[in-house]
Coordinates of C-alpha atoms and ligand atoms in Angstrom, one line a residue:
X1 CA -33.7 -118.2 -97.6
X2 CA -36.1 -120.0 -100.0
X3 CA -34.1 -121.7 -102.7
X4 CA -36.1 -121.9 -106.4
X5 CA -35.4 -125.6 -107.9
X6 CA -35.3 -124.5 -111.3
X7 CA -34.7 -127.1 -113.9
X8 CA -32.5 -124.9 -116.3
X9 CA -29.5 -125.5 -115.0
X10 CA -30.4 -129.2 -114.5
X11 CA -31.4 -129.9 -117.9
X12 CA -27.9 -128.2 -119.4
X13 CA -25.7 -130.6 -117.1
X14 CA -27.4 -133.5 -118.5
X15 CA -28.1 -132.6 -122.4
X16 CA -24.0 -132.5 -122.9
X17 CA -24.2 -135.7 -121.3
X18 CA -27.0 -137.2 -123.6
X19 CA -25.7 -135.8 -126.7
X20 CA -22.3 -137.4 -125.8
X21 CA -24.3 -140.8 -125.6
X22 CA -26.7 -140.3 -128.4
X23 CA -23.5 -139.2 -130.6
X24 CA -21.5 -142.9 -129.6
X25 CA -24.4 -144.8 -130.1
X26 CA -24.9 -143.2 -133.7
X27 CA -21.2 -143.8 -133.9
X28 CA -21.8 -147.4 -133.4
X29 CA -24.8 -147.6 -136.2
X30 CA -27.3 -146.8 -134.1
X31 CA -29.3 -144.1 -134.2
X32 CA -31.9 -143.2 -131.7
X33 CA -36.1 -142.8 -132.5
X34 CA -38.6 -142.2 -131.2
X35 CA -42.7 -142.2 -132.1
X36 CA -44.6 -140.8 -130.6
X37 CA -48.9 -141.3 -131.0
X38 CA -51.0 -138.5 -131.1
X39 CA -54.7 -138.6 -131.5
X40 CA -56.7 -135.8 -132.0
X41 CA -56.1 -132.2 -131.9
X42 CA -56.4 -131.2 -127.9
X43 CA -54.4 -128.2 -127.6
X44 CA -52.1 -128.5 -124.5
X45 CA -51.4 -132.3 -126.2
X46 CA -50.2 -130.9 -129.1
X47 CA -47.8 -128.4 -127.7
X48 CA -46.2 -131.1 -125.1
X49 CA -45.5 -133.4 -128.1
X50 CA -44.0 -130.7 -130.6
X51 CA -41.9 -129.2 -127.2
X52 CA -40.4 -132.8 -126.3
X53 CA -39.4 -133.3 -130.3
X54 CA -38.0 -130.1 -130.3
X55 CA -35.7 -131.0 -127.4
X56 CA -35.4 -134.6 -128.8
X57 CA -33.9 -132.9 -131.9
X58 CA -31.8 -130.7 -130.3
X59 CA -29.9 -133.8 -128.7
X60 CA -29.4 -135.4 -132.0
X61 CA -32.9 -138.2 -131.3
X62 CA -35.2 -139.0 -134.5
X63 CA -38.3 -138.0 -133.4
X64 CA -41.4 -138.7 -135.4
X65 CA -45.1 -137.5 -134.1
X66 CA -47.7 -139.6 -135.8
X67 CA -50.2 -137.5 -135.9
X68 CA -54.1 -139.5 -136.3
X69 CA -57.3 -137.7 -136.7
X70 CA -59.7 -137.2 -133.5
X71 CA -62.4 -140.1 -134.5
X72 CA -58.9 -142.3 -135.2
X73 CA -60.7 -146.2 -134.8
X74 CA -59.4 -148.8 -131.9
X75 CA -57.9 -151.0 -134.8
X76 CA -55.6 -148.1 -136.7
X77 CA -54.4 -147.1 -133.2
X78 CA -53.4 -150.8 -132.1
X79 CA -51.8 -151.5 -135.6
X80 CA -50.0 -147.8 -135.4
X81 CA -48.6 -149.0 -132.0
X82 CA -48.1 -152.7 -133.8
X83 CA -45.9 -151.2 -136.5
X84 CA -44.0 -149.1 -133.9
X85 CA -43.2 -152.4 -131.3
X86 CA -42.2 -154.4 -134.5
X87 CA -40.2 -151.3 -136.0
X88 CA -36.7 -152.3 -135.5
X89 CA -35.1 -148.7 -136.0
X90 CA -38.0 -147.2 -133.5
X91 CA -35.9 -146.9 -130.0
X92 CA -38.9 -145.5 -127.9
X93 CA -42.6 -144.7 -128.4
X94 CA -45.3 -143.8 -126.0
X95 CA -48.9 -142.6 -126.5
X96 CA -49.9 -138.8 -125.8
X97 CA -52.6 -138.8 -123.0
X98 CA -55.4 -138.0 -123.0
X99 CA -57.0 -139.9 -126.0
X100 CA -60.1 -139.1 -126.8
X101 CA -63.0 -141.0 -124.9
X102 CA -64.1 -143.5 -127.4
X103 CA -60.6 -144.9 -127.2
X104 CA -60.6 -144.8 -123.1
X105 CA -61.6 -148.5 -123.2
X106 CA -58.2 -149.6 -124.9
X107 CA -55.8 -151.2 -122.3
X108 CA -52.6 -149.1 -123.7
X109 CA -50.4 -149.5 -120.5
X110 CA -49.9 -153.3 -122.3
X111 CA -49.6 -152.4 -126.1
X112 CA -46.1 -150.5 -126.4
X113 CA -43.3 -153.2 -125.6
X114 CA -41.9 -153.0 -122.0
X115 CA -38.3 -152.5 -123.6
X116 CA -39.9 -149.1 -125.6
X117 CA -42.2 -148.0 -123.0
X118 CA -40.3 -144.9 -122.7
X119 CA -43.3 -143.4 -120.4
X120 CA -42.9 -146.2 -118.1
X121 CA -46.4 -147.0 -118.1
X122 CA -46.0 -151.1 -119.0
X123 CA -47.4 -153.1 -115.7
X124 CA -43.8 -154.7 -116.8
X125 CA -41.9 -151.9 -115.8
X126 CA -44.3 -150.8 -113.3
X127 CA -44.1 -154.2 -111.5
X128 CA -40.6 -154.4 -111.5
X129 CA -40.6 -151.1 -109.9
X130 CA -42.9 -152.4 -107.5
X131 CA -40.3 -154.9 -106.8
X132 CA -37.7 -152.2 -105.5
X133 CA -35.9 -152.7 -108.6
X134 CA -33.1 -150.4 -109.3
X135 CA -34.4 -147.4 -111.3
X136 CA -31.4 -147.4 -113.2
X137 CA -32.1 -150.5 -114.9
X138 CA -35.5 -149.4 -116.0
X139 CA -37.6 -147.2 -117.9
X140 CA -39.6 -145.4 -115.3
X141 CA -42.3 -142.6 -115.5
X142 CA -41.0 -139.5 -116.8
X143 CA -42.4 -136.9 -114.1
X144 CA -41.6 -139.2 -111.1
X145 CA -38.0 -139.6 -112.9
X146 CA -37.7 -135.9 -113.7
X147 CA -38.7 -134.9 -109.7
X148 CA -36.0 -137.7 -108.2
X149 CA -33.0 -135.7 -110.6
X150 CA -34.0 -132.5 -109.5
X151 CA -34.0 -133.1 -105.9
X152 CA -31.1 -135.0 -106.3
X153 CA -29.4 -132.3 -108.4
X154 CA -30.4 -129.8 -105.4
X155 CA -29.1 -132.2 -102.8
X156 CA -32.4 -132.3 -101.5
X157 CA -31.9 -135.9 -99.5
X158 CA -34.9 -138.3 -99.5
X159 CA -33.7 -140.8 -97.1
X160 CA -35.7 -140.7 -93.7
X161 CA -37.6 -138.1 -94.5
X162 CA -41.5 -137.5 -94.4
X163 CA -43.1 -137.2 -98.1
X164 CA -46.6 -136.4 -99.1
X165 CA -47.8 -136.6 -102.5
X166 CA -51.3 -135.8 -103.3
X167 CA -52.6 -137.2 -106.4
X168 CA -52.4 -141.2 -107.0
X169 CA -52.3 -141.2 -111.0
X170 CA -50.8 -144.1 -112.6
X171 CA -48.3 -141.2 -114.5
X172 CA -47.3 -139.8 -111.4
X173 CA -48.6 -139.9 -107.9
X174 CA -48.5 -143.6 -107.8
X175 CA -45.0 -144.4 -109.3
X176 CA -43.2 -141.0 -107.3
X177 CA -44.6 -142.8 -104.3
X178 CA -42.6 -146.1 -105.2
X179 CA -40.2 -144.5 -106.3
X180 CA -39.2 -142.1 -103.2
X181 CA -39.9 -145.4 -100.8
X182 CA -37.6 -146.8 -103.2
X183 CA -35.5 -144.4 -101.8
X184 CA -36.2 -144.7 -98.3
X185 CA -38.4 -142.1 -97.9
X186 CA -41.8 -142.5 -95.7
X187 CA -44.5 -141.8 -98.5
X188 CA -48.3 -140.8 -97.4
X189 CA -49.8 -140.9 -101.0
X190 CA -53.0 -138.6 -100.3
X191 CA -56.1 -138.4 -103.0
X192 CA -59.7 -136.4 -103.3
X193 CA -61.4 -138.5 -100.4
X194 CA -58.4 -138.3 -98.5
X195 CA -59.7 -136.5 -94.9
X196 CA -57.8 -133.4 -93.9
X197 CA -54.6 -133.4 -96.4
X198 CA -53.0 -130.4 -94.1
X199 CA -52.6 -133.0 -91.2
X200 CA -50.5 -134.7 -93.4
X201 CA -48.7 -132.0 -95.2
X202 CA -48.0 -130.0 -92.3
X203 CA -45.4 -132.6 -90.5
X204 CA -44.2 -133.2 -94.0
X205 CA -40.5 -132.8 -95.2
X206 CA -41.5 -132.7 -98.9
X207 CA -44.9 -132.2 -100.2
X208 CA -45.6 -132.9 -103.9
X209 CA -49.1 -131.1 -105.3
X210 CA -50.2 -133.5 -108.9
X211 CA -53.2 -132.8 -108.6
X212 CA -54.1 -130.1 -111.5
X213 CA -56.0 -127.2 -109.4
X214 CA -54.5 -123.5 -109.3
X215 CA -53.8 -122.2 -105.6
X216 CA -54.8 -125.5 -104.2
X217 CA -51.7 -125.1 -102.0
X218 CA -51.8 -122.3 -99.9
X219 CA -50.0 -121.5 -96.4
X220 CA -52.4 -123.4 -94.5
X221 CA -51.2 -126.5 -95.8
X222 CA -47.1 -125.9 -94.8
X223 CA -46.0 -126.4 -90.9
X224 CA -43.8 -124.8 -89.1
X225 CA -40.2 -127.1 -90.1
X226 CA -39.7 -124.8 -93.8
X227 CA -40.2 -128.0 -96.3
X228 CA -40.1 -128.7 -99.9
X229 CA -42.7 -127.8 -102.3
X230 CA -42.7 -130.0 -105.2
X231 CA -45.2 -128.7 -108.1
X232 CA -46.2 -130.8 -110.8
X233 CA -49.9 -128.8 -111.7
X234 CA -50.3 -127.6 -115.1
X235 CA -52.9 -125.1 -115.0
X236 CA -54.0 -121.6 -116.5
X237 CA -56.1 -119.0 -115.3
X238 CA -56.4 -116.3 -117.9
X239 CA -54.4 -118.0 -120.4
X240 CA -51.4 -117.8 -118.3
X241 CA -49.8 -121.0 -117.0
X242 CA -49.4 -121.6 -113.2
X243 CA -49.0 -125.1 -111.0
X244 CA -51.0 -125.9 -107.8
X245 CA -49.4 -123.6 -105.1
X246 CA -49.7 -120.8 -104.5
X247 CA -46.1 -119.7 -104.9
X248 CA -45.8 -115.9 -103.3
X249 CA -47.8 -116.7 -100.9
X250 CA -45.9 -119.5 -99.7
X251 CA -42.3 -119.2 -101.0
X252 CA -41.5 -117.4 -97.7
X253 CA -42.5 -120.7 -95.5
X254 CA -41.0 -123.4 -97.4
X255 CA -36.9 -124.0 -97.9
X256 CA -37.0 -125.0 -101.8
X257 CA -39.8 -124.7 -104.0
X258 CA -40.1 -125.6 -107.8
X259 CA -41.7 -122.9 -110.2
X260 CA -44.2 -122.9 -112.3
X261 CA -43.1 -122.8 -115.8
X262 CA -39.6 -123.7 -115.5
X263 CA -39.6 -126.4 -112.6
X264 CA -41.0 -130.3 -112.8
X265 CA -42.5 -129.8 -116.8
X266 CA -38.7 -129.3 -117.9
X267 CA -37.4 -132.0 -116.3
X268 CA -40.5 -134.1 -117.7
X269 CA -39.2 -133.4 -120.9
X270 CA -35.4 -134.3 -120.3
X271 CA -36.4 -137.8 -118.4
X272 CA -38.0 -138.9 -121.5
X273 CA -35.2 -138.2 -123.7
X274 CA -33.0 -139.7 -121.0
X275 CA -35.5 -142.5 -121.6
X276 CA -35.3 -142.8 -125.4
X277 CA -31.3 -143.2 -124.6
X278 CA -31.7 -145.7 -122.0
X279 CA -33.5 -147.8 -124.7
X280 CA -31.6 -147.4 -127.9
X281 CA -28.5 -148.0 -125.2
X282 CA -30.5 -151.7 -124.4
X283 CA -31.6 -152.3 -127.9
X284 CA -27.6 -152.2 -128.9
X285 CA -26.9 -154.6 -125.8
X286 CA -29.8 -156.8 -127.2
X287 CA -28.3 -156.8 -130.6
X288 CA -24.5 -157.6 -130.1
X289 CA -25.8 -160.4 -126.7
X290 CA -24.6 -159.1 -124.6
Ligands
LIG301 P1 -55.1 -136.8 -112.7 O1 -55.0 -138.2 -113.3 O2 -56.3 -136.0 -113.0 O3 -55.0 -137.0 -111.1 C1 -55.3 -136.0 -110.2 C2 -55.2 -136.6 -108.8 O4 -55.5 -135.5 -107.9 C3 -56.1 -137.7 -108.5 O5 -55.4 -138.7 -107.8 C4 -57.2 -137.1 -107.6 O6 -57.7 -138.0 -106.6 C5 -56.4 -136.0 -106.9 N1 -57.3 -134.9 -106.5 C6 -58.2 -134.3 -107.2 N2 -58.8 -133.4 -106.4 C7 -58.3 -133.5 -105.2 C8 -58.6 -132.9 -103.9 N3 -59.5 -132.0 -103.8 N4 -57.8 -133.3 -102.9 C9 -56.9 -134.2 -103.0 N5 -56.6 -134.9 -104.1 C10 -57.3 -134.5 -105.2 O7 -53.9 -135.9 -113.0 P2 -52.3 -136.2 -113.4 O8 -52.2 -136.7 -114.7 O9 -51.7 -136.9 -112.2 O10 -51.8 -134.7 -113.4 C11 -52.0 -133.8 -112.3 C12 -51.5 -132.4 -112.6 O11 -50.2 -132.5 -113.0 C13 -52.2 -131.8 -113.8 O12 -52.3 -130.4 -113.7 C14 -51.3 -132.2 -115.0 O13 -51.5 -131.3 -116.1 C15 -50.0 -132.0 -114.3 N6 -48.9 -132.8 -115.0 C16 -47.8 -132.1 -115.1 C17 -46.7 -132.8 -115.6 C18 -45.4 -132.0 -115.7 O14 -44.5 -132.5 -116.5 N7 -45.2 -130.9 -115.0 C19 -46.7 -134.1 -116.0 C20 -48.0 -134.8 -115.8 C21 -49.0 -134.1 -115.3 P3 -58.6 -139.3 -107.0 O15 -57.6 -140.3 -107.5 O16 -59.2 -139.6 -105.8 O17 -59.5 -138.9 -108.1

């Protein structure tokens, strides 16, 4: 039996939690915000950013979408971020990727303070991660964070097993690897000039596909010991959405897999809200010293 690791019934265990906490903490004079920066009009950019304030809302979070035109100058998006950091109501705040190229040059992963980096992209957070630093004292990435509560939700145990992700971005192949060897997994982080991924994947007990190609996972990449299929791809063909496997064909040969919509992009969603609370939670500690 091939069990589906949807993230619906993950995400309604942990809103009652969140709106529990987001509810004390306005209780307490403190209500939780978050900005976000958006720049330009790229389509799938602007449907991620009005689907995570819809879900912020739902949970009772401010959330605010500043929204600047596509030819938006370095200086207006450094003093946007600026006004953010110094904002002392503003909780959380991250920058919708991709910008357009004449802002690639602008080192962002340093602007947004470490304590509202809520996409745990600050080398600050990063290096403390690095470090082996216990997740639950940071802000960490929110697809690598979403993928650890699913499997953990599943009881999908990380600890001595064989992992391989393919894809090393800074948003999620590179922190899930840290993260899952944080948790005593054996990580092969795999890439395009990586030589002949299915060696890898085949003796694997999880494989994780972020790499953003439809069917690039088919059977020939799964062995013979039934693993987990992770999928993080957010494709379409046809204007429908799909991830990077292949799912019918190779459901059959693997003992979880996630879907495609309904699995990692989800849980995405809910670690960044989990974020925003994480930080309004600090920002509270910070104000009373304690
Ligand atoms: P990215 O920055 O484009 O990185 C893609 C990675 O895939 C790179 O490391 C690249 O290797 C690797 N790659 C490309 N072709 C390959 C090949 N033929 N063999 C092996 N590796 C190959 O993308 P990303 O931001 O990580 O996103 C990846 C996918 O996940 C996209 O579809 C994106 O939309 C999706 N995504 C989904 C969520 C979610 O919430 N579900 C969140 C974020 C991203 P090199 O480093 O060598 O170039």
């Amino acid at each position: 039996m091939t069990r589906i690791l949807a993230a619906k019934p993950v995400v309604e265990k942990d809103t009652q939690g969140l709106k529990e906490k987001v509810s004390g903490l306005k209780k307490s004079g403190i209500s939780p915000r978050l900005e976000v920066i958006l720049v330009g009009d790229h389509p799938p950019s602007l449907l991620y950013t009005k689907n995570k304030k819809k879900f912020c809302q739902t949970l009772g979070i401010e959330c605010e979408i500043i929204h600047l035109d596509g030819d938006t100058n370095e200086q207006t998006l450094l003093s946007t971020i600026e006004r953010g950091n110094e904002g002392p109501h503003v909780h959380g705040q991250f920058i919708q990727l991709p910008l357009p190229p004449h802002l690639h040059r602008v080192p962002i992963k340093d602007l947004i303070l470490p304590e509202k980096d809520v996409d745990g992209l600050h080398l600050q957070n990063v290096g403390r991660l690095c470090q082996g630093e216990d997740e639950s004292r940071l802000l960490t990435p929110c697809t690598p964070k979403g993928i650890l509560r699913l499997l953990h939700y599943y009881e999908i145990p990380l600890s001595g097993k064989d992992v391989t992700i393919i894809g090393r971005s800074p948003l999620v192949g590179t922190p899930l690897s840290l993260m899952m060897t944080n948790h005593n997994a054996t990580v092969t982080l795999c890439h395009s000039k990586t030589v002949n991924l299915q060696k890898f994947t085949r003796i694997s007990d999880i494989i994780v596909s972020a790499v953003g190609r439809p069917h690039f996972i088919d059977k020939s990449f799964i062995g013979s010991n039934r693993p987990t299929v992770i999928d993080v791809g957010i494709n379409t063909i046809e204007g429908r959405l799909c991830g990077d496997v292949s799912f019918h064909e190779i459901k059959g040969l693997c003992s979880a897999i996630t879907p495609v919509p309904g699995g990692v992009g989800p849980m995405t969603v809910l670690s960044l809200a989990q974020n925003v609370v994480a930080a309004a939670q600090s920002c509270g500690r910070r104000s009373r010293g304690s």
